[in-house]
XYZ file of C-alpha atoms in Angstrom:
632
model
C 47.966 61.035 119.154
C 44.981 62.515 118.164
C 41.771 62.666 120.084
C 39.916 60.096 117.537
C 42.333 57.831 118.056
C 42.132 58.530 122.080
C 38.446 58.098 121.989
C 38.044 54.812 120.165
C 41.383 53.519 122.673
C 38.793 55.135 125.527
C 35.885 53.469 124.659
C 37.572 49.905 123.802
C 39.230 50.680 127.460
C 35.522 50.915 128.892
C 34.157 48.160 127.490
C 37.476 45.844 128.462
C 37.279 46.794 131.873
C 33.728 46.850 132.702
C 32.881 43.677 130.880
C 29.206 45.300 130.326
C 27.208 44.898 127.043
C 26.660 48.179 125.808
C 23.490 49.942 125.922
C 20.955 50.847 122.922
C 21.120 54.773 124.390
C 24.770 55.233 123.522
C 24.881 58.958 122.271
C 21.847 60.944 123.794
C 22.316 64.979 124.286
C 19.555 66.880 126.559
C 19.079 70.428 126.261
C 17.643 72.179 129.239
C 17.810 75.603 129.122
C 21.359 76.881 128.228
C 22.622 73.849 129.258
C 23.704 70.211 127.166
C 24.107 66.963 129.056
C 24.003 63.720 128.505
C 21.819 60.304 128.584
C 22.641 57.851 131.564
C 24.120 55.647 129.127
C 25.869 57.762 127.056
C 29.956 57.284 126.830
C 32.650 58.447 124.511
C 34.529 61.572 123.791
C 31.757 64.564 122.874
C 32.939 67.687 121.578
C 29.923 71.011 121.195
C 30.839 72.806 118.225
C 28.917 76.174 117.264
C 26.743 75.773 113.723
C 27.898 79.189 112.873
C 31.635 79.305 112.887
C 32.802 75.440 114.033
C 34.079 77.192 117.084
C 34.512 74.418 120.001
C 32.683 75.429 123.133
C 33.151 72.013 125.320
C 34.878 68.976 125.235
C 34.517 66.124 127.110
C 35.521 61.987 127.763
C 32.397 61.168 128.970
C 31.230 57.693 130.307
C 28.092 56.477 131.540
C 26.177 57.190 134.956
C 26.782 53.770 136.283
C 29.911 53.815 135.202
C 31.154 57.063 137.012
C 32.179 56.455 140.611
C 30.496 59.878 142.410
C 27.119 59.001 140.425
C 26.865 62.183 138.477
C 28.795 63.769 135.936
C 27.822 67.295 136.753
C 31.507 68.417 135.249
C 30.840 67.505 131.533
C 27.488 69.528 131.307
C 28.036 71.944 128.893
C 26.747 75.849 129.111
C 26.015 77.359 125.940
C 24.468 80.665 124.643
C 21.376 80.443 122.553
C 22.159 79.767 119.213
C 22.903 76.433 117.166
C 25.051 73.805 117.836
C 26.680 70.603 116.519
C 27.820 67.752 118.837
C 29.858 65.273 117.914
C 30.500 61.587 119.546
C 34.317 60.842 117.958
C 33.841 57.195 119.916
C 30.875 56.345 117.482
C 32.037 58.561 114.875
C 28.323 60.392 114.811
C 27.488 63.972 114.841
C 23.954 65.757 115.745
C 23.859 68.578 113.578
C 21.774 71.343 114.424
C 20.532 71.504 118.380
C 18.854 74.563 118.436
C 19.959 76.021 122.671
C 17.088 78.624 123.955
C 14.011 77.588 122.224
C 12.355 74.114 123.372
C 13.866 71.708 125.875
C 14.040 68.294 124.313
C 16.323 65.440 123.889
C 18.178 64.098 120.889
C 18.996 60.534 120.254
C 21.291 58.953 117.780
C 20.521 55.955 115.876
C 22.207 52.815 117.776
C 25.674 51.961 116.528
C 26.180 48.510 114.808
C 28.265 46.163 117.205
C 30.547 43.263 116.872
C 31.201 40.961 119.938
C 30.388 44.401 121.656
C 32.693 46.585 119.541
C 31.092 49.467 117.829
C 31.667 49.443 113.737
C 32.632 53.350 113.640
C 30.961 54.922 110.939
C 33.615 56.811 108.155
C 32.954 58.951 107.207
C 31.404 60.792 110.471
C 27.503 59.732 110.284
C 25.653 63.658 110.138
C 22.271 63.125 111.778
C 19.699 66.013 111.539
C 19.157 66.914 115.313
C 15.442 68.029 113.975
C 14.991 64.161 112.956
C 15.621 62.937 116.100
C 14.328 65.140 119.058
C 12.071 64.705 121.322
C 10.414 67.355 123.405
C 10.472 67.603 127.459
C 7.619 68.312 129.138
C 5.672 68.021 126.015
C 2.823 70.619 125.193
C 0.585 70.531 122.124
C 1.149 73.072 119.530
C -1.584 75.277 118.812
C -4.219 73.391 116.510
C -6.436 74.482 113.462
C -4.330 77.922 113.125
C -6.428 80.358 110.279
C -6.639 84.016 109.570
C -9.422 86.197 109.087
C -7.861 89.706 107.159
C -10.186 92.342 107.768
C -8.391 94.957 105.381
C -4.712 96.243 104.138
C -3.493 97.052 107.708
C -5.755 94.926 110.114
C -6.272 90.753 110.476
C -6.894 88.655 113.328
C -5.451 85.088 114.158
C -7.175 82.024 115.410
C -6.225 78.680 117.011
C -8.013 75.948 119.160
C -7.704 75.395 122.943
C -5.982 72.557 124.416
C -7.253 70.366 126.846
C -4.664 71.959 129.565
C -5.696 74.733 132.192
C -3.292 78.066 132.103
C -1.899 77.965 129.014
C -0.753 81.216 127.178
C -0.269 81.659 123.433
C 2.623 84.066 122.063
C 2.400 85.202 118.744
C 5.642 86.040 116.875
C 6.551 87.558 113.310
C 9.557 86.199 112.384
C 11.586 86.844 116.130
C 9.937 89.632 116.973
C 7.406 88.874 119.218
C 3.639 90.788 117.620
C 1.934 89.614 121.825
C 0.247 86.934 124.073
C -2.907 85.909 124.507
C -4.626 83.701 127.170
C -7.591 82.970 124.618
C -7.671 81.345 121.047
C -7.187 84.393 119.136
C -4.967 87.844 119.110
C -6.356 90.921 116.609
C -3.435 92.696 114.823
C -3.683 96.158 113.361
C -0.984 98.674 111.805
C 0.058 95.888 109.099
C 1.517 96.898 105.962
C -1.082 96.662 102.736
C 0.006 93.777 100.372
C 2.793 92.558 102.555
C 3.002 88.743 103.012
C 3.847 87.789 107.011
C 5.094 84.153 108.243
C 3.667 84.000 111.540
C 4.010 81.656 114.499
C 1.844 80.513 117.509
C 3.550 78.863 120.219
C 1.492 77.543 124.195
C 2.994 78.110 127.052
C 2.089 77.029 130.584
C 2.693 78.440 133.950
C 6.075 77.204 134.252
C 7.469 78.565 130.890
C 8.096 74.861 129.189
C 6.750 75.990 125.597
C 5.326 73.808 122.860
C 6.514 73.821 119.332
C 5.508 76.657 116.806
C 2.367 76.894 114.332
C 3.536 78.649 111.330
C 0.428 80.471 108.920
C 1.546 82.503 105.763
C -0.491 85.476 105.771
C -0.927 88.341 102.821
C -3.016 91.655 103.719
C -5.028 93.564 101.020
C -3.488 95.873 98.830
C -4.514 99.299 99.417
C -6.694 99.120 96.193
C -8.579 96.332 97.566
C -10.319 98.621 100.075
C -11.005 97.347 103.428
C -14.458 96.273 104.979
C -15.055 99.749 104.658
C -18.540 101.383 105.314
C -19.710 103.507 108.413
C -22.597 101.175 108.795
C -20.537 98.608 108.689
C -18.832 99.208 111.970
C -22.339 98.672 113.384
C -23.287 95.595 112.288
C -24.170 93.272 115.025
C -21.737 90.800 115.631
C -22.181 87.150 114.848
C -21.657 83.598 115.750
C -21.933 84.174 119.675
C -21.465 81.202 121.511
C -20.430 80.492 125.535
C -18.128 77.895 126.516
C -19.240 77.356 130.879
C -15.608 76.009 132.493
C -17.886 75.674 136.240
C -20.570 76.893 137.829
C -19.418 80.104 137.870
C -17.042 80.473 135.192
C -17.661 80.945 132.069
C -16.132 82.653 128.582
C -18.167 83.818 126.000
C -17.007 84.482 121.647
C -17.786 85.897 118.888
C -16.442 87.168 115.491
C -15.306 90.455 114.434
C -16.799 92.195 111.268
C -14.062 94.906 110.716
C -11.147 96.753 112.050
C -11.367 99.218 114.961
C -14.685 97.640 116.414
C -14.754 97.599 120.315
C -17.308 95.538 121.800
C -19.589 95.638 125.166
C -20.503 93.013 127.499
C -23.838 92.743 129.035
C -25.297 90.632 131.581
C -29.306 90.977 132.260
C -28.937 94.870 131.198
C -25.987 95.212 133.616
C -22.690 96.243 131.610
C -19.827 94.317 132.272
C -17.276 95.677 130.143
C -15.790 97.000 126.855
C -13.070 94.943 124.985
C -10.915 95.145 121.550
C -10.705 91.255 121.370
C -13.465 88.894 120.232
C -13.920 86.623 123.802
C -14.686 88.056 127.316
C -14.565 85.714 130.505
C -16.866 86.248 133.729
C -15.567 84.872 136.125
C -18.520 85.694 138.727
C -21.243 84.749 137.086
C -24.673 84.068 139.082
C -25.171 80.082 138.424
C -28.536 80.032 140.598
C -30.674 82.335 137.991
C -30.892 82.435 134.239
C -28.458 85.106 132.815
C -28.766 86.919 129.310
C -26.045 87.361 127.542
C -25.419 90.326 124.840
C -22.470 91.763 122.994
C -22.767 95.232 121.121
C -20.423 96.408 118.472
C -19.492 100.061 119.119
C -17.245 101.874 115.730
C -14.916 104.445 115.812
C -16.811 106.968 116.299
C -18.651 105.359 118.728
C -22.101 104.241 117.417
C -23.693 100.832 118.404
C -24.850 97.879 116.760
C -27.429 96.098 117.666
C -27.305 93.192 120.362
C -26.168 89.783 120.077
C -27.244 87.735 122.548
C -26.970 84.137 124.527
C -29.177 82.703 127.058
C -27.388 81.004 129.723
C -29.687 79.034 131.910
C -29.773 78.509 135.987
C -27.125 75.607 137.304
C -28.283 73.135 139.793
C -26.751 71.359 142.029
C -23.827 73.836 142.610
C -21.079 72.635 143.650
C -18.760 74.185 146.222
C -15.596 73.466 147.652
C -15.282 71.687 150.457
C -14.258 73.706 153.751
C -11.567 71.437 154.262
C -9.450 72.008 151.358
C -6.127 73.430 151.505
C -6.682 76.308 149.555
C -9.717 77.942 149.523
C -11.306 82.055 148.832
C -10.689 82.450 152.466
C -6.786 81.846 151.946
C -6.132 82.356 148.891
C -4.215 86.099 149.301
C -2.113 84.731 152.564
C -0.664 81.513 150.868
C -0.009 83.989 148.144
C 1.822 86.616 150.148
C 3.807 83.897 152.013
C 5.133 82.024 148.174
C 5.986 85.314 146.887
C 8.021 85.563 149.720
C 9.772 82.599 149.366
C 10.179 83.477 146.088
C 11.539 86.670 146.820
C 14.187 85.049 148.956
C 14.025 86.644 152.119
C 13.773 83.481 154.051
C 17.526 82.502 152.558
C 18.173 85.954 153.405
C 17.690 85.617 157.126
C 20.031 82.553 157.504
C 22.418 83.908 155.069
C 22.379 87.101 157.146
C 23.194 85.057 160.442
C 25.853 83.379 158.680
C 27.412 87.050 158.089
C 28.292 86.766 161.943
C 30.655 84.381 162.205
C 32.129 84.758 159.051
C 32.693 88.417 159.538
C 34.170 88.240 163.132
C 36.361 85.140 161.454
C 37.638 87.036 158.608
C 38.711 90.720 160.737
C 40.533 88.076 163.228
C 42.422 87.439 160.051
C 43.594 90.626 158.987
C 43.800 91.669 162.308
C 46.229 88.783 162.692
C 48.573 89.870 159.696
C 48.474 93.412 160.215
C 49.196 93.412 164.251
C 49.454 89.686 165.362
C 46.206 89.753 167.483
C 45.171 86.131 167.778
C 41.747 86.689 170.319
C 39.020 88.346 169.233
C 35.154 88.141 168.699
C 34.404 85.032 170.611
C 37.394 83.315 168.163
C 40.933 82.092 169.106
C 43.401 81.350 166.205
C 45.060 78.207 167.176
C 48.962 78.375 166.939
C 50.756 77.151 163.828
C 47.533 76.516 161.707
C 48.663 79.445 159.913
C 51.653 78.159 158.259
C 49.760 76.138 155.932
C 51.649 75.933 152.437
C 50.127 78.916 149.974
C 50.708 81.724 151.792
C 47.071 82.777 151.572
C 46.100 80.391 153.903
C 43.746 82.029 157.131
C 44.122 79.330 159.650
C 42.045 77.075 161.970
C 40.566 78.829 164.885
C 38.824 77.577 167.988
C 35.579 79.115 169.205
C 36.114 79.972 172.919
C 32.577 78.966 173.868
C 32.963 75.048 172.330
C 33.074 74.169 168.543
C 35.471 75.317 165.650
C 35.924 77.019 162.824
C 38.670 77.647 159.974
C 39.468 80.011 157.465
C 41.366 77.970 154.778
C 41.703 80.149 151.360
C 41.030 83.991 150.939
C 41.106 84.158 146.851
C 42.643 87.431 145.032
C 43.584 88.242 141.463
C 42.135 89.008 138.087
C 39.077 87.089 138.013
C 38.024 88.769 141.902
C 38.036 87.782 145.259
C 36.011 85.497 147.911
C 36.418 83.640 150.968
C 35.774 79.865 151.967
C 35.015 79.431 155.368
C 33.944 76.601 157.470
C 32.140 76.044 161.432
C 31.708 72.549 163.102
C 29.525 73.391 166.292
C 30.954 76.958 166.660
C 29.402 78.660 169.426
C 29.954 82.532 169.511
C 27.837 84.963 171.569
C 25.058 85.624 168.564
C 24.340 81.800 167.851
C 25.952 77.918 167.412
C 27.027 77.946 163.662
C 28.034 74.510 161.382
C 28.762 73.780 157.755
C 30.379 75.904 154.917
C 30.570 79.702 153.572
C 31.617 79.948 149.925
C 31.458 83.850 148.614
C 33.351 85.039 145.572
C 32.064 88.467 144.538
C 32.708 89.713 141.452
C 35.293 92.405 141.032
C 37.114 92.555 137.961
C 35.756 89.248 136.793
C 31.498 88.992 135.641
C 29.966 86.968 137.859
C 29.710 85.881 141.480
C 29.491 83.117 143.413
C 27.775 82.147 147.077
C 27.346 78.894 148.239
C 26.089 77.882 151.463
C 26.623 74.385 151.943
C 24.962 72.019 154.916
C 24.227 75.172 156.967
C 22.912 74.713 160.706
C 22.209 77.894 162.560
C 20.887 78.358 166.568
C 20.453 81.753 166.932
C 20.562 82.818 170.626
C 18.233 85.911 170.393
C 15.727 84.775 167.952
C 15.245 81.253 169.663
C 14.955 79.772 166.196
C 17.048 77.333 163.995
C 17.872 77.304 160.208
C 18.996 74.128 158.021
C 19.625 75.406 154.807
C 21.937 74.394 151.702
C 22.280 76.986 148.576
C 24.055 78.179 145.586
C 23.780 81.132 143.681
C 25.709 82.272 140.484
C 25.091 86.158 138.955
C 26.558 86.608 135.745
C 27.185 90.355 134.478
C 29.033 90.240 131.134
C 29.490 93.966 130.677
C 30.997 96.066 132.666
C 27.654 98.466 133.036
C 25.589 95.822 134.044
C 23.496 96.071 131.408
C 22.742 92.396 131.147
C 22.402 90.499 133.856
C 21.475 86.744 134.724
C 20.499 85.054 137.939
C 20.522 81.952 139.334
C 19.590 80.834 142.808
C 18.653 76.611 143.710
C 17.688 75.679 147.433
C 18.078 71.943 147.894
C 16.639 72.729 151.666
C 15.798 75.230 154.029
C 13.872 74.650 156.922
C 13.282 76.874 160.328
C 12.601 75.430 163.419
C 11.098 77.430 165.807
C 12.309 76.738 170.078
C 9.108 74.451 170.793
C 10.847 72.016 167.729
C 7.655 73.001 165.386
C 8.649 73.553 162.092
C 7.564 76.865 160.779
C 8.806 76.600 156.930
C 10.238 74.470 154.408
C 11.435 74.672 150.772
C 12.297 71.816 149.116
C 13.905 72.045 145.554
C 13.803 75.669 144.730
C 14.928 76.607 141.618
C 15.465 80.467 140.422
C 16.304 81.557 136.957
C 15.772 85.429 136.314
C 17.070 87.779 133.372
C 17.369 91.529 132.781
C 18.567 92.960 129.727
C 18.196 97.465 129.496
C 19.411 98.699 126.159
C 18.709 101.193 123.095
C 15.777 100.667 120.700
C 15.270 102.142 117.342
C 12.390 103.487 115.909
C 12.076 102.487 111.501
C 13.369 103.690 109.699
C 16.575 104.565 111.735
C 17.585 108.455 111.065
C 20.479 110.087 112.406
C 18.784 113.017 114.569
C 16.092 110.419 115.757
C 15.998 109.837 119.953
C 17.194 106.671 121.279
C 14.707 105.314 123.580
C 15.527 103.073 126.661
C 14.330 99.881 126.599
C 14.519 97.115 129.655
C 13.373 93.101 129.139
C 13.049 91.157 132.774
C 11.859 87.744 133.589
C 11.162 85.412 136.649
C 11.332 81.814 136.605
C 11.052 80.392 139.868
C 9.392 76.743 141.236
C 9.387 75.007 144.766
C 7.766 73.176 146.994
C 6.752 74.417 150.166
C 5.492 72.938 153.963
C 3.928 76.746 155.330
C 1.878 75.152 158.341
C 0.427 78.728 158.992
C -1.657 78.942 155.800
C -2.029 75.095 154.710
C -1.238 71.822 156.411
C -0.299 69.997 153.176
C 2.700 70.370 151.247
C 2.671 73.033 148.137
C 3.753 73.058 144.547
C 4.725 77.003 143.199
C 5.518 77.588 139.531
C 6.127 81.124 138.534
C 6.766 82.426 134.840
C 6.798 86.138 134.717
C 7.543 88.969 132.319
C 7.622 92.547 133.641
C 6.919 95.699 131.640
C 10.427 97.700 130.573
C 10.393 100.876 132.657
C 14.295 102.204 132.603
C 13.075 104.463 135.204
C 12.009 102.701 137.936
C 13.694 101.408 140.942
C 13.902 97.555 141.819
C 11.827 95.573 142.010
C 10.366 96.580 138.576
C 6.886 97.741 137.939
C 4.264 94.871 138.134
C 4.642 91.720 136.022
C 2.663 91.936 133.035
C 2.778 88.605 131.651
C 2.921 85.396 133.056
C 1.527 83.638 136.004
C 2.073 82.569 139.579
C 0.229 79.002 140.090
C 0.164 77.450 143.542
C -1.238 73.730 144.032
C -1.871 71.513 147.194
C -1.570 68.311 147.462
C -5.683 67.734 147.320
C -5.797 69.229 144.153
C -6.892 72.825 145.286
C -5.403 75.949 144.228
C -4.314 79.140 143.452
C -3.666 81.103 140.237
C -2.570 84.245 139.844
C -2.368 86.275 136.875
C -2.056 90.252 136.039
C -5.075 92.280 135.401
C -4.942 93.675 131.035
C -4.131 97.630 131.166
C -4.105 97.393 134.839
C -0.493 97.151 136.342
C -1.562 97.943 140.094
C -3.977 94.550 140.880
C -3.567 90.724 140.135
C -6.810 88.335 139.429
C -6.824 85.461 141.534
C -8.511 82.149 140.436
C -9.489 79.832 142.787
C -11.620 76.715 142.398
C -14.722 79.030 140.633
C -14.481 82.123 142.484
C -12.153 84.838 140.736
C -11.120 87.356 142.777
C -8.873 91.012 141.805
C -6.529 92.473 144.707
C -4.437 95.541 144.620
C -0.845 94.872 144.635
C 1.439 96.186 147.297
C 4.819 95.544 147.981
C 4.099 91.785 149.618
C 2.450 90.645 146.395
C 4.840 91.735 144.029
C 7.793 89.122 142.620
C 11.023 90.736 142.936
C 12.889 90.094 139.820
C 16.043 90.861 141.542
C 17.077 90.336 144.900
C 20.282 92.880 145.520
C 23.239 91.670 146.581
């Protein structure tokens, strides 16, 4: 029988049995990520089909949340590389052609299928549905608005867009897939274009957590060489124009202005004091004096480094200032600590404490093993192997053990073969001379096989020396698919973790952490590719991280992290990588206040720190630098 035939006898099975009417949402596919699922009421036999070759990558009889007895259906999500996909319902006889996996999260729903008495009418031939005519993006952001051009000359233009209405966004600029840069303003100058070449370009927001809006296209064409450019030494002094301020607070504010020609560099002034010298066409100061009047002037400076002559602005005195109140959670006096203690978190090395106290038992349980098969011992380490628990059918089977100072523990699989090794391994009230131990090891290195597994699963630890106690439940896959390592991807979640310290206070707690990080280290080409050219190194990393956190030394309310960070490719340094160079680290509390972090343009050793008005740079050192890898 074939599996149409299976699905419609599956899905007229479903209906007979629960005696439900059938929901409008009968074939929805969500794409989070690199991973398809399904809408609660979603049922019928789905089968993911790559748009390239028709290759199947999943298949699935799915039926809907209520009607699954564990209340998820975690087993028929489906993990995909990017790319393009097909998915096909054979129980409504639809198919949603074209879900593009890597770009956008969104959600695709298929038009409701006719019913009879609460049979579907299958469509035949298969109904194709264009996934682009029926998606709907997650975590929506607005595309870039009123996207325009300005070309200067044959090899230089600039690109504009408007601002929307949502703090910390970030703008990336691509030509075709290769990506041209970001921008945290409305614009991004490009230079070393081809003369008389036409570009398609897209602009696409992103905010601090990395959901991205959709793309902007513009068609742009530089001048032919024979069109000359704007051209003229005096011309690279002429003043610049249309100079206007946009004030975000009292002491925040971000002035513009428009460029005149290629290779201008512009100065900042405030009252005669210079503030800076920039390429782009926007400068913020984020210190600005809100009790006095401030002038305002920008100077354009050429290549060979004359000046124009001054624009200015006149900003005038704020009253009424307003500052934030001692009480909040977050304030300048703060501000670096709650940052050191979330980049700690997100560096893991809580986890790593408990995980490294779970090492104890699990150790001294796993050399009573093999010390068991290889000379019979049956005492050791605090552990007594009770008799006859080790004749368990499988032959790999480690035993149940008692712990000679109260509780248990067992050892019930050791795993071997092609695909690696690991050990499961389990504690109910355990008490061994380092600590009192409960719940459930799961490690699976990889050896031959690319990627590794550890699980720690309702974990309670009372350690003796450190007076402390750990709750903590985790699960971590690492996938290497080569076998250099050049490509690696990480992913950590924390459902809890919380440490008590001996008076019963707690100290910290993550709630919902969620980790996805990426390296990739390679060979780039320069163009044209020769035969006797170099090969250069090249290495892409990214952090993706979010949580909330109870740290009652810094804050006594509850905080919300999101992290989205790129890191500059250095093949020769040493993890962690060099200083994130794009991205940001946002902390909130739960009165509103906050933290933002962000890296400092052409300056890899400090961060800028926004907080309520006040902006604030630090040098980095070790504690306020995101790990993109934690080693195993």
């Amino acid at each position: 029988m074939n599996h149409r035939v299976l699905a419609l006898q599956g899905c007229l099975l479903l209906m007979s049995t629960t005696g439900k009417v059938l929901a409008a949402d009968r074939f929805q596919v969500r794409v989070e990520g690199n991973t398809l699922s399904w809408g609660n009421a979603t049922h019928g036999y789905l089968q993911v089909q790559s748009a390239s070759d028709w290759t199947t990558m999943c298949e699935y009889q799915v039926y809907t949340l209520g009607d699954t007895p564990s209340g998820n259906r975690d087993g028929t999500a489906c993990e995909v590389s990017d790319g393009s996909y097909h998915v096909i319902n054979h129980s409504t006889r639809q198919r949603i052609q074209g879900i593009v996996v890597g770009d956008i999260d969104a959600v695709y729903t298929a038009p409701p299928v006719e019913t009879i008495d609460n049979v579907w009418v299958v469509h035949d031939p298969y109904l194709g549905i264009n996934a682009a005519d029926v998606m709907s993006q997650l975590n929506a952001i607005p595309a870039p608005q009123d996207l325009h051009a300005q070309v200067y000359s044959p090899t230089a233009a600039e690109l504009f867009w408007t601002r929307a209405a949502i703090p910390g966004l970030q703008y990336d600029i691509y030509l075709g897939e290769q990506r041209l840069g970001s921008s945290a303003g409305t614009s991004l100058y490009l230079d070393g274009l081809t003369p008389g070449t036409s570009l398609q370009l897209r602009v696409r927001a992103r905010d601090s957590s990395g959901a991205v809006s959709r793309d902007s296209q513009l068609s742009l064409t530089t001048l032919d060489d024979a069109s000359g450019s704007a051209g003229g030494t005096e011309q690279g002094r002429q003043t610049p124009e249309n100079l206007t301020v946009a004030i975000y607070s009292d002491s925040v504010l971000e002035l513009f202005w428009a460029r005149q020609r290629p290779g201008q560099m512009f100065q900042i002034s405030r009252n005669a004091e210079v503030l800076g010298v920039t390429d782009g066409t926007s400068y913020l100061d984020g210190d600005s004096p809100a009790a006095s009047d401030r002038t305002y002037a920008i100077v354009a400076i050429d290549e060979q480094g004359r000046q124009s002559s001054a624009a200015s602005i006149q900003v005038p005195a704020t009253t009424g200032t307003v500052t934030p109140p001692v009480s909040a959670a977050i304030t300048l006096a703060n501000a670096e600590q709650v940052l050191r203690e979330i980049i700690a978190i997100a560096n893991r090395k809580p986890f790593e404490v408990v995980e490294a106290a779970m090492q104890r038992p699990h150790e001294a349980l796993k050399e009573l093993f093999i010390n068991y098969r290889s000379a019979g011992v049956t005492t050791a380490n605090g552990l007594t192997l009770v008799p006859g628990s080790t004749e368990i059918p499988g032959g790999s089977a480690g035993g149940d053990y008692s712990c000679d100072a109260g509780g248990s523990a067992s050892l019930p699989i050791i795993l071997g073969g092609g695909d690696g090794q690991g050990y499961v391994s389990t504690y109910s009230d355990c008490s061994l001379p380092t600590g009192i131990y409960s719940g459930q090891v799961q490690l699976y290195p990889a050896s031959r096989g690319p990627e590794s597994y550890y699980k720690y699963e309702g974990i309670e630890v009372q350690t003796f020396a450190e007076d402390q106690q750990y709750f903590y439940d985790s699960e971590q896959t690492r996938t290497m698919p080569y076998r250099d390592g050049v490509r690696i991807n990480d992913s950590w979640t924390v459902e809890h973790y919380e440490n008590i310290a001996a008076d019963g206070s707690i100290t910290l707690a993550v709630h919902d952490f969620t980790a996805e990080m990426g390296r990739r280290v390679g060979l780039s080409f320069a163009e044209p590719i020769t035969t006797l050219q170099p090969t250069v190194m090249y290495r892409d990393s990214s952090s993706d991280i979010s949580f909330d956190a109870d740290i009652p030394a810094v804050s006594d309310q509850r905080l919300s992290v999101n992290i989205s960070l790129r890191y500059e490719g250095d093949t020769e340094a040493e993890e962690p990588l060099d200083q994130w160079t794009e991205g940001s680290i946002s902390v909130t509390a739960a009165d509103g206040s906050s933290v933002i972090a962000t890296p400092v343009p052409d300056d890899t050793g400090t961060i800028r720190m926004l907080i309520g008005d006040d902006v604030v740079d630090v040098p980095v050192d070790d504690e306020l630098q995101v790990e993109v890898f934690v080693s195993r």
